[in-house]
Amino acid sequence: MDSALVSSSVYLPDTVQTAVKILIVGHFAVGKTTFVGTLSEIPPLRTEETMTQAGALVDDLAGVDGKDTTTVAMDFGRLTLSEQLVLYLFGAPGQKRFQQLWRDMAYGALGALVLADTRRLEQSFPVMDMLEERALPYAVAVNHFDGAPVYGEAQLREALDLLEDTPLVTCDARDPTSATQALITLVEYLHARTAQEHA
């Protein structure tokens, strides 16, 4: 294999000055693993395991037909946004039984992107509550699922009880352009907050 190709895809360029840890969070089966895998420029680390009958007793599978694996630790990927800035993406499992792992993963994160599903918006509240408990800023990206209801921004903001300045976008976790734009929205929000704090 061409060593230059390996270097460009695995190692960071010398120009990178800032590395930022970002959480990709959301409830069970909202598309976090897909999102990280779509954007990562390196082969993503995945800790998916096949779901068992025992897991069906604790994980709500309503509205997620065909789901046969689940993340049991985390997803990890990397995305270089510019010659100076690289993002490390940490996808956290969405089930309540992994909350302690989720809290540990939040340490050192600059912010979070909350993925939401219009079929199960109410399941986003525990995730947003945990972020707010840690004063971790976040943006919300409503992930597109085929056949899911479509709502306007005002309806979504009201349903999710979002603050006026919390960014809200729609995305398709399977599409690199769409997923990148969602992440850029979060990064711009975090940059604006930092600039305001130091003004």
XYZ file of N, CA, C and O in Angstrom:
796
model
N 0.845 -1.194 0.000
C 0.000 0.000 0.000
C 0.884 1.250 0.000
O 1.931 1.281 0.635
N 0.437 2.278 -0.685
C 1.169 3.534 -0.777
C 1.277 4.171 0.604
O 0.282 4.498 1.235
N 2.517 4.393 1.088
C 2.708 4.955 2.425
C 2.156 6.368 2.533
O 1.690 6.792 3.585
N 2.196 7.130 1.437
C 1.643 8.484 1.450
C 0.140 8.449 1.664
O -0.440 9.282 2.368
N -0.519 7.450 1.062
C -1.964 7.303 1.219
C -2.303 6.948 2.663
O -3.224 7.506 3.255
N -1.541 6.037 3.244
C -1.766 5.663 4.640
C -1.582 6.866 5.546
O -2.382 7.139 6.438
N -0.501 7.635 5.294
C -0.212 8.799 6.118
C -1.324 9.820 6.050
O -1.734 10.388 7.051
N -1.859 10.063 4.845
C -2.876 11.090 4.683
C -4.200 10.684 5.297
O -4.991 11.542 5.684
N -4.472 9.387 5.400
C -5.763 8.950 5.907
C -5.746 8.621 7.395
O -6.774 8.635 8.049
N -4.555 8.325 7.949
C -4.474 7.899 9.345
C -3.859 8.962 10.242
O -4.358 9.231 11.334
N -2.789 9.596 9.781
C -2.067 10.534 10.627
C -2.512 11.963 10.362
O -2.846 12.337 9.238
N -2.490 12.760 11.423
C -2.872 14.155 11.297
C -1.750 14.962 10.676
O -0.570 14.720 10.964
N -2.089 15.954 9.854
C -1.039 16.823 9.306
C -0.424 17.687 10.408
O -1.052 17.961 11.435
N 0.795 18.142 10.186
C 1.508 18.954 11.164
C 0.843 20.306 11.407
O 1.129 20.967 12.407
N -0.044 20.711 10.493
C -0.671 22.025 10.618
C -1.781 22.065 11.665
O -2.216 23.142 12.067
N -2.269 20.898 12.105
C -3.369 20.862 13.071
C -2.923 21.478 14.389
O -1.922 21.070 14.985
N -3.671 22.484 14.840
C -3.358 23.185 16.082
C -4.365 22.899 17.183
O -4.053 23.048 18.366
N -5.581 22.505 16.793
C -6.635 22.322 17.786
C -7.361 21.005 17.552
O -7.785 20.710 16.431
N -7.473 20.230 18.616
C -8.263 18.991 18.590
C -9.422 19.150 19.561
O -9.225 19.552 20.710
N -10.619 18.850 19.101
C -11.821 19.068 19.897
C -12.586 17.755 20.043
O -12.794 17.036 19.059
N -12.987 17.481 21.273
C -13.790 16.297 21.556
C -15.268 16.664 21.488
O -15.720 17.573 22.176
N -15.996 15.957 20.637
C -17.431 16.186 20.446
C -18.182 14.888 20.744
O -17.790 13.813 20.280
N -19.270 14.995 21.500
C -20.124 13.841 21.740
C -21.235 13.786 20.702
O -21.815 14.819 20.353
N -21.519 12.584 20.218
C -22.682 12.346 19.372
C -23.622 11.500 20.222
O -23.326 10.342 20.532
N -24.728 12.104 20.643
C -25.597 11.449 21.623
C -27.034 11.393 21.112
O -27.392 12.004 20.105
N -27.839 10.668 21.828
C -29.239 10.513 21.461
C -29.751 9.218 22.043
O -28.992 8.406 22.585
N -31.053 9.036 21.928
C -31.652 7.833 22.491
C -31.301 6.596 21.665
O -30.655 6.678 20.608
N -31.707 5.468 22.139
C -31.458 4.180 21.506
C -31.947 4.169 20.059
O -33.043 4.632 19.760
N -31.102 3.692 19.148
C -31.451 3.474 17.736
C -31.793 4.749 16.976
O -32.607 4.736 16.061
N -31.125 5.853 17.320
C -31.403 7.119 16.635
C -30.429 7.390 15.492
O -30.603 8.334 14.731
N -29.365 6.562 15.362
C -28.456 6.719 14.240
C -27.066 7.210 14.589
O -26.327 7.663 13.703
N -26.665 7.106 15.839
C -25.353 7.617 16.263
C -24.202 6.856 15.602
O -23.242 7.474 15.119
N -24.286 5.535 15.583
C -23.227 4.733 14.962
C -23.120 5.047 13.475
O -22.025 5.184 12.929
N -24.262 5.175 12.823
C -24.278 5.529 11.399
C -23.655 6.897 11.176
O -22.842 7.087 10.261
N -24.005 7.868 12.030
C -23.496 9.233 11.895
C -21.979 9.253 12.000
O -21.291 9.830 11.147
N -21.436 8.627 13.043
C -19.985 8.611 13.235
C -19.298 7.888 12.072
O -18.286 8.348 11.547
N -19.858 6.768 11.655
C -19.275 6.002 10.555
C -19.296 6.756 9.241
O -18.364 6.652 8.430
N -20.346 7.544 9.019
C -20.457 8.325 7.789
C -19.383 9.399 7.705
O -18.830 9.654 6.631
N -19.069 10.028 8.835
C -18.169 11.177 8.823
C -16.709 10.853 9.079
O -15.829 11.622 8.699
N -16.437 9.736 9.732
C -15.064 9.472 10.143
C -14.151 9.261 8.940
O -14.442 8.464 8.051
N -13.006 9.967 8.953
C -12.023 9.828 7.880
C -11.088 8.656 8.129
O -10.257 8.332 7.276
N -11.180 8.061 9.298
C -10.435 6.845 9.619
C -11.454 5.739 9.848
O -12.632 6.020 10.102
N -11.049 4.476 9.741
C -11.998 3.406 10.045
C -12.538 3.588 11.469
O -11.754 3.638 12.422
N -13.849 3.763 11.635
C -14.372 4.059 12.965
C -14.253 2.866 13.908
O -14.347 1.716 13.486
N -14.033 3.184 15.183
C -14.075 2.160 16.217
C -15.535 1.960 16.592
O -16.230 2.924 16.925
N -15.977 0.724 16.529
C -17.363 0.418 16.883
C -17.378 -0.692 17.918
O -16.565 -1.614 17.857
N -18.305 -0.600 18.852
C -18.448 -1.651 19.866
C -19.880 -2.172 19.832
O -20.577 -2.187 20.839
N -20.300 -2.582 18.657
C -21.651 -3.107 18.496
C -21.692 -4.600 18.790
O -20.777 -5.343 18.438
N -22.758 -5.001 19.429
C -22.991 -6.412 19.708
C -24.398 -6.776 19.248
O -25.299 -5.937 19.207
N -24.574 -8.028 18.902
C -25.890 -8.509 18.489
C -26.850 -8.456 19.662
O -26.505 -8.849 20.782
N -28.034 -7.932 19.415
C -29.048 -7.866 20.467
C -29.595 -9.259 20.737
O -29.771 -10.058 19.819
N -29.860 -9.524 21.998
C -30.390 -10.825 22.409
C -31.813 -10.666 22.921
O -32.315 -9.548 23.101
N -32.445 -11.787 23.180
C -33.801 -11.762 23.726
C -33.810 -11.069 25.082
O -34.765 -10.384 25.442
N -32.727 -11.246 25.862
C -32.647 -10.594 27.173
C -32.656 -9.076 27.021
O -33.273 -8.363 27.817
N -31.958 -8.572 25.990
C -31.928 -7.140 25.767
C -33.281 -6.583 25.369
O -33.594 -5.431 25.648
N -34.088 -7.405 24.711
C -35.419 -6.955 24.294
C -36.301 -6.618 25.482
O -37.269 -5.871 25.363
N -35.948 -7.143 26.649
C -36.737 -6.878 27.852
C -36.449 -5.497 28.433
O -37.254 -4.971 29.204
N -35.302 -4.901 28.073
C -34.945 -3.599 28.642
C -34.834 -2.491 27.596
O -34.871 -1.313 27.948
N -34.684 -2.822 26.332
C -34.583 -1.817 25.279
C -35.909 -1.704 24.540
O -36.471 -2.703 24.090
N -36.385 -0.475 24.413
C -37.654 -0.228 23.726
C -37.429 -0.304 22.217
O -36.803 0.569 21.625
N -37.953 -1.357 21.595
C -37.757 -1.568 20.159
C -38.905 -1.023 19.314
O -38.929 -1.214 18.109
N -39.839 -0.336 19.955
C -40.975 0.213 19.219
C -40.491 1.216 18.180
O -39.740 2.136 18.480
N -40.904 1.025 16.940
C -40.547 1.950 15.869
C -39.174 1.744 15.280
O -38.732 2.546 14.463
N -38.477 0.692 15.687
C -37.127 0.453 15.158
C -37.022 -0.975 14.621
O -36.106 -1.706 14.949
N -37.958 -1.345 13.799
C -37.946 -2.677 13.204
C -36.649 -2.908 12.451
O -36.139 -2.026 11.759
N -36.108 -4.123 12.571
C -34.883 -4.471 11.862
C -33.621 -4.172 12.644
O -32.521 -4.479 12.188
N -33.738 -3.557 13.816
C -32.571 -3.260 14.653
C -32.099 -4.559 15.294
O -32.820 -5.175 16.076
N -30.886 -5.007 14.969
C -30.419 -6.276 15.532
C -29.070 -6.164 16.228
O -28.537 -7.142 16.743
N -28.481 -4.931 16.265
C -27.247 -4.713 17.008
C -27.393 -3.463 17.854
O -28.253 -2.611 17.585
N -26.538 -3.333 18.866
C -26.561 -2.146 19.707
C -25.150 -1.830 20.175
O -24.316 -2.728 20.348
N -24.868 -0.545 20.370
C -23.565 -0.123 20.868
C -23.493 -0.387 22.366
O -24.395 0.005 23.107
N -22.409 -1.034 22.804
C -22.290 -1.374 24.221
C -21.184 -0.584 24.929
O -21.022 -0.716 26.140
N -20.427 0.196 24.224
C -19.419 1.044 24.861
C -19.404 2.411 24.186
O -19.849 3.392 24.759
N -18.913 2.481 22.963
C -18.903 3.761 22.261
C -18.577 3.546 20.796
O -18.135 2.469 20.384
N -18.806 4.590 20.025
C -18.296 4.699 18.664
C -17.246 5.800 18.694
O -17.363 6.767 19.456
N -16.218 5.665 17.875
C -15.185 6.699 17.834
C -14.773 6.933 16.392
O -14.543 5.993 15.627
N -14.679 8.203 16.031
C -14.216 8.572 14.700
C -13.486 9.895 14.739
O -13.445 10.581 15.771
N -12.906 10.265 13.607
C -12.155 11.520 13.515
C -12.532 12.233 12.233
O -12.705 11.605 11.187
N -12.647 13.556 12.325
C -12.954 14.363 11.151
C -12.124 15.636 11.188
O -12.209 16.416 12.140
N -11.305 15.847 10.164
C -10.518 17.065 10.058
C -11.343 18.106 9.313
O -11.690 17.913 8.149
N -11.665 19.193 10.002
C -12.497 20.238 9.397
C -11.681 21.254 8.618
O -12.180 21.873 7.684
N -10.450 21.461 9.034
C -9.579 22.399 8.323
C -8.138 21.988 8.593
O -7.877 21.027 9.327
N -7.188 22.726 8.026
C -5.781 22.412 8.246
C -5.386 22.587 9.707
O -4.397 22.017 10.169
N -6.191 23.371 10.445
C -5.867 23.646 11.849
C -6.754 22.911 12.854
O -6.380 22.778 14.018
N -7.926 22.439 12.437
C -8.918 21.925 13.380
C -9.330 20.494 13.066
O -9.715 20.176 11.936
N -9.275 19.635 14.085
C -9.731 18.259 13.946
C -10.739 17.960 15.051
O -10.599 18.440 16.186
N -11.763 17.210 14.697
C -12.778 16.802 15.668
C -12.631 15.317 15.960
O -12.482 14.506 15.041
N -12.688 14.978 17.230
C -12.765 13.583 17.642
C -14.203 13.326 18.058
O -14.740 14.002 18.945
N -14.841 12.387 17.388
C -16.266 12.111 17.584
C -16.438 10.893 18.470
O -15.950 9.802 18.159
N -17.158 11.067 19.561
C -17.446 9.973 20.486
C -18.953 9.742 20.510
O -19.708 10.585 20.988
N -19.376 8.612 19.972
C -20.789 8.247 20.002
C -21.087 7.451 21.257
O -20.453 6.430 21.526
N -22.038 7.926 22.047
C -22.355 7.284 23.326
C -23.603 6.419 23.189
O -24.556 6.798 22.503
N -23.633 5.256 23.840
C -24.834 4.415 23.799
C -26.016 5.139 24.423
O -25.853 5.925 25.361
N -27.209 4.868 23.892
C -28.376 5.632 24.317
C -29.185 5.041 25.448
O -30.031 5.719 26.019
N -28.948 3.778 25.813
C -29.765 3.152 26.838
C -29.401 3.645 28.233
O -28.257 3.955 28.527
N -30.400 3.680 29.125
C -30.207 4.195 30.476
C -29.157 3.408 31.245
O -28.465 3.965 32.092
N -29.034 2.121 30.958
C -28.095 1.314 31.736
C -26.634 1.684 31.461
O -25.739 1.255 32.185
N -26.395 2.500 30.441
C -25.031 2.927 30.128
C -24.753 4.362 30.579
O -23.779 4.970 30.144
N -25.579 4.905 31.467
C -25.443 6.316 31.838
C -24.110 6.630 32.495
O -23.555 7.704 32.278
N -23.563 5.715 33.314
C -22.287 6.001 33.955
C -21.172 6.110 32.917
O -20.320 7.006 32.979
N -21.174 5.213 31.942
C -20.206 5.284 30.854
C -20.371 6.594 30.099
O -19.392 7.261 29.737
N -21.599 6.979 29.871
C -21.927 8.214 29.153
C -21.356 9.420 29.887
O -20.764 10.314 29.302
N -21.514 9.421 31.222
C -21.000 10.540 32.020
C -19.480 10.619 31.937
O -18.902 11.695 31.826
N -18.834 9.468 32.002
C -17.366 9.443 31.904
C -16.913 9.961 30.538
O -15.925 10.687 30.429
N -17.641 9.593 29.513
C -17.282 9.995 28.156
C -17.441 11.499 27.954
O -16.742 12.109 27.150
N -18.334 12.108 28.715
C -18.583 13.545 28.576
C -17.439 14.391 29.104
O -17.309 15.568 28.754
N -16.563 13.775 29.919
C -15.448 14.527 30.504
C -14.520 15.057 29.404
O -14.042 14.298 28.561
N -14.291 16.359 29.416
C -13.395 16.973 28.450
C -14.028 17.313 27.116
O -13.361 17.873 26.237
N -15.299 16.984 26.933
C -15.973 17.304 25.663
C -16.306 18.786 25.608
O -16.672 19.393 26.624
N -16.182 19.372 24.427
C -16.506 20.784 24.252
C -18.003 20.992 24.071
O -18.550 22.028 24.436
N -18.674 19.990 23.501
C -20.107 20.097 23.260
C -20.636 18.792 22.712
O -19.899 17.806 22.579
N -21.930 18.792 22.392
C -22.571 17.558 21.929
C -23.567 17.859 20.821
O -24.187 18.929 20.788
N -23.689 16.891 19.932
C -24.742 16.918 18.920
C -25.755 15.853 19.313
O -25.423 14.670 19.407
N -26.983 16.298 19.575
C -28.056 15.390 19.965
C -28.826 14.988 18.717
O -29.422 15.833 18.050
N -28.808 13.696 18.395
C -29.629 13.206 17.292
C -31.021 12.891 17.820
O -31.168 12.337 18.918
N -32.033 13.247 17.052
C -33.420 13.021 17.455
C -34.186 12.375 16.307
O -33.806 12.491 15.144
N -35.261 11.699 16.665
C -36.111 10.975 15.715
C -37.538 11.456 15.931
O -38.051 11.408 17.058
N -38.182 11.966 14.872
C -39.529 12.535 15.031
C -40.560 11.508 15.481
O -41.627 11.876 15.960
N -40.247 10.224 15.342
C -41.183 9.193 15.799
C -41.109 8.991 17.303
O -42.014 8.399 17.899
N -40.015 9.497 17.927
C -39.804 9.250 19.357
C -39.134 10.458 20.004
O -38.161 10.333 20.734
N -39.663 11.643 19.757
C -39.040 12.863 20.260
C -38.930 12.875 21.780
O -37.959 13.395 22.336
N -39.925 12.294 22.458
C -39.922 12.327 23.924
C -38.716 11.600 24.513
O -38.290 11.878 25.643
N -38.131 10.686 23.752
C -36.980 9.944 24.261
C -35.693 10.775 24.245
O -34.661 10.344 24.759
N -35.761 11.972 23.682
C -34.589 12.856 23.672
C -34.421 13.606 24.992
O -33.320 14.078 25.300
N -35.478 13.715 25.780
C -35.407 14.526 26.996
C -34.387 14.024 28.014
O -33.629 14.839 28.568
N -34.306 12.720 28.316
C -33.295 12.275 29.283
C -31.870 12.603 28.831
O -31.008 12.939 29.654
N -31.619 12.541 27.529
C -30.292 12.848 27.000
C -29.983 14.329 27.179
O -28.906 14.708 27.660
N -30.933 15.183 26.823
C -30.713 16.620 26.967
C -30.601 17.005 28.436
O -29.827 17.895 28.796
N -31.344 16.321 29.302
C -31.245 16.586 30.742
C -29.834 16.314 31.255
O -29.281 17.087 32.048
N -29.232 15.213 30.810
C -27.875 14.882 31.256
C -26.869 15.919 30.775
O -25.940 16.280 31.494
N -27.060 16.414 29.548
C -26.165 17.449 29.037
C -26.308 18.732 29.846
O -25.307 19.380 30.190
N -27.540 19.084 30.164
C -27.778 20.317 30.913
C -27.257 20.204 32.337
O -26.767 21.193 32.907
N -27.326 19.015 32.935
C -26.775 18.811 34.275
C -25.282 19.097 34.299
O -24.739 19.540 35.312
N -24.598 18.834 33.198
C -23.157 19.050 33.111
C -22.807 20.367 32.432
O -21.637 20.618 32.139
N -23.817 21.184 32.169
C -23.618 22.473 31.499
C -22.847 22.303 30.198
O -22.006 23.130 29.837
N -23.140 21.211 29.490
C -22.472 20.933 28.221
C -23.347 21.454 27.080
O -24.472 20.985 26.900
N -22.876 22.441 26.336
C -23.700 23.004 25.261
C -23.938 21.982 24.151
O -23.107 21.113 23.898
N -25.087 22.118 23.501
C -25.423 21.156 22.459
C -26.286 21.780 21.379
O -26.923 22.816 21.573
N -26.261 21.132 20.234
C -27.181 21.415 19.135
C -27.987 20.149 18.892
O -27.571 19.053 19.276
N -29.136 20.294 18.267
C -30.012 19.153 17.980
C -30.113 18.963 16.473
O -30.338 19.922 15.729
N -29.908 17.723 16.041
C -30.063 17.373 14.630
C -31.137 16.303 14.521
O -30.984 15.203 15.060
N -32.224 16.620 13.881
C -33.298 15.655 13.677
C -32.902 14.762 12.506
O -32.778 15.227 11.375
N -32.662 13.503 12.810
C -32.191 12.553 11.810
C -33.360 12.077 10.948
O -34.440 11.756 11.463
N -33.136 12.016 9.650
C -34.187 11.592 8.722
C -34.298 10.070 8.680
O -33.311 9.365 8.493
N -35.513 9.588 8.892
C -35.813 8.169 8.724
C -36.940 8.050 7.705
O -37.915 8.814 7.746
N -36.801 7.108 6.796
C -37.825 6.917 5.779
C -39.167 6.632 6.446
O -39.283 5.782 7.324
N -40.192 7.382 6.033
C -41.533 7.174 6.559
C -41.826 7.881 7.863
O -42.951 7.817 8.361
N -40.822 8.567 8.448
C -41.041 9.278 9.713
C -41.796 10.575 9.457
O -41.663 11.184 8.397
N -42.616 11.032 10.417
C -43.335 12.292 10.238
C -42.379 13.474 10.083
O -41.286 13.474 10.656
N -42.789 14.448 9.315
C -41.985 15.648 9.085
C -42.706 16.834 9.707
O -43.899 17.041 9.475
N -41.977 17.605 10.514
C -42.553 18.770 11.184
C -41.726 20.005 10.873
O -40.527 19.913 10.556
N -42.347 21.162 11.005
C -41.645 22.418 10.825
C -40.757 22.730 12.018
O -40.894 22.134 13.091
N -39.854 23.692 11.826
C -38.904 24.022 12.890
C -39.612 24.489 14.158
O -39.239 24.093 15.272
N -40.633 25.318 14.010
C -41.332 25.827 15.193
C -41.984 24.682 15.976
O -41.936 24.664 17.217
N -42.579 23.729 15.265
C -43.187 22.581 15.935
C -42.147 21.743 16.669
O -42.372 21.295 17.794
N -40.998 21.536 16.023
C -39.943 20.735 16.639
C -39.382 21.438 17.869
O -39.139 20.800 18.904
N -39.174 22.737 17.767
C -38.646 23.478 18.915
C -39.604 23.396 20.098
O -39.175 23.231 21.249
N -40.867 23.528 19.814
C -41.851 23.454 20.894
C -41.908 22.049 21.491
O -41.917 21.875 22.715
N -41.902 21.029 20.618
C -41.977 19.646 21.098
C -40.766 19.267 21.935
O -40.876 18.508 22.909
N -39.589 19.797 21.562
C -38.349 19.478 22.273
C -38.041 20.476 23.380
O -37.050 20.306 24.108
N -38.863 21.516 23.501
C -38.702 22.539 24.540
C -37.298 23.138 24.493
O -36.608 23.237 25.517
N -36.881 23.549 23.300
C -35.525 24.078 23.115
C -35.457 25.565 23.427
O -36.398 26.320 23.152
N -34.332 25.983 23.996
C -34.084 27.399 24.169
C -33.927 28.052 22.803
O -33.550 27.398 21.822
N -34.186 29.348 22.764
C -34.171 30.061 21.479
C -32.829 29.972 20.776
O -32.757 29.907 19.547
N -31.726 29.966 21.564
C -30.407 29.976 20.924
C -29.845 28.578 20.671
O -28.745 28.443 20.121
N -30.575 27.517 21.032
C -30.094 26.159 20.760
C -30.274 25.844 19.280
O -31.396 25.866 18.778
N -29.199 25.566 18.570
C -29.331 25.272 17.130
C -30.159 24.010 16.888
O -30.043 23.023 17.625
N -30.980 24.062 15.860
C -31.795 22.924 15.458
C -31.693 22.771 13.950
O -31.974 23.708 13.202
N -31.266 21.596 13.507
C -31.145 21.313 12.079
C -31.745 19.943 11.802
O -32.015 19.167 12.716
N -31.964 19.669 10.538
C -32.337 18.320 10.126
C -31.162 17.739 9.344
O -30.393 18.482 8.718
N -31.021 16.429 9.403
C -29.919 15.812 8.678
C -30.278 14.376 8.322
O -31.271 13.830 8.805
N -29.465 13.797 7.475
C -29.543 12.381 7.161
C -28.195 11.795 7.543
O -27.183 12.088 6.898
N -28.165 10.999 8.610
C -26.906 10.467 9.130
C -26.178 9.603 8.108
O -24.986 9.351 8.252
N -26.871 9.179 7.059
C -26.251 8.335 6.036
C -25.539 9.152 4.968
O -24.762 8.614 4.184
N -25.810 10.459 4.947
C -25.300 11.320 3.886
C -24.161 12.189 4.415
O -24.363 13.000 5.330
N -22.945 12.060 3.852
C -21.802 12.811 4.368
C -21.997 14.322 4.359
O -21.614 15.002 5.309
N -22.577 14.862 3.298
C -22.764 16.311 3.214
C -23.727 16.794 4.289
O -23.471 17.788 4.984
N -24.832 16.093 4.438
C -25.845 16.471 5.425
C -25.306 16.345 6.842
O -25.492 17.232 7.690
N -24.626 15.241 7.123
C -24.078 15.023 8.463
C -22.997 16.049 8.789
O -22.926 16.565 9.915
N -22.155 16.374 7.802
C -21.110 17.376 8.016
C -21.715 18.727 8.342
O -21.243 19.431 9.236
N -22.780 19.098 7.640
C -23.407 20.394 7.887
C -23.977 20.464 9.303
O -23.893 21.503 9.965
N -24.534 19.354 9.782
C -25.049 19.320 11.155
C -23.921 19.547 12.152
O -24.060 20.297 13.128
N -22.798 18.911 11.898
C -21.648 19.051 12.791
C -21.074 20.466 12.729
O -20.688 21.037 13.759
N -21.027 21.048 11.544
C -20.542 22.420 11.401
C -21.440 23.384 12.169
O -20.958 24.337 12.804
N -22.737 23.145 12.148
C -23.669 23.982 12.903
C -23.322 23.973 14.385
O -23.310 25.014 15.047
N -23.018 22.782 14.910
C -22.615 22.678 16.313
C -21.311 23.418 16.563
O -21.188 24.179 17.536
N -20.308 23.205 15.714
C -18.995 23.835 15.908
C -19.120 25.357 15.860
O -18.512 26.073 16.675
N -19.909 25.886 14.942
C -20.106 27.334 14.852
C -20.778 27.870 16.117
O -20.428 28.947 16.617
N -21.720 27.107 16.641
C -22.410 27.500 17.874
C -21.425 27.526 19.047
O -21.406 28.468 19.845
N -20.603 26.497 19.150
C -19.628 26.440 20.229
C -18.610 27.573 20.121
O -18.221 28.182 21.121
N -18.189 27.871 18.895
C -17.236 28.970 18.669
C -17.853 30.293 19.071
O -17.203 31.139 19.723
N -19.119 30.511 18.708
C -19.796 31.768 19.053
C -19.938 31.913 20.566
O -19.754 33.004 21.124
N -20.255 30.817 21.247
C -20.376 30.859 22.718
C -19.034 31.188 23.363
O -18.963 31.995 24.287
N -17.963 30.578 22.853
C -16.634 30.830 23.410
C -16.239 32.291 23.204
O -15.694 32.934 24.109
N -16.497 32.801 22.013
C -16.166 34.190 21.715
C -16.941 35.138 22.615
O -16.403 36.157 23.107
N -18.211 34.805 22.868
C -19.056 35.650 23.726
C -18.557 35.634 25.174
O -18.531 36.663 25.854
N -18.132 34.468 25.637
C -17.643 34.332 27.009
C -16.358 35.112 27.237
O -16.070 35.544 28.342
N -15.557 35.266 26.158
C -14.273 35.944 26.299
C -14.313 37.388 25.787
O -13.272 38.034 25.698
N -15.514 37.839 25.441
C -15.639 39.227 24.933
C -15.438 40.237 26.064
O -15.768 39.976 27.206
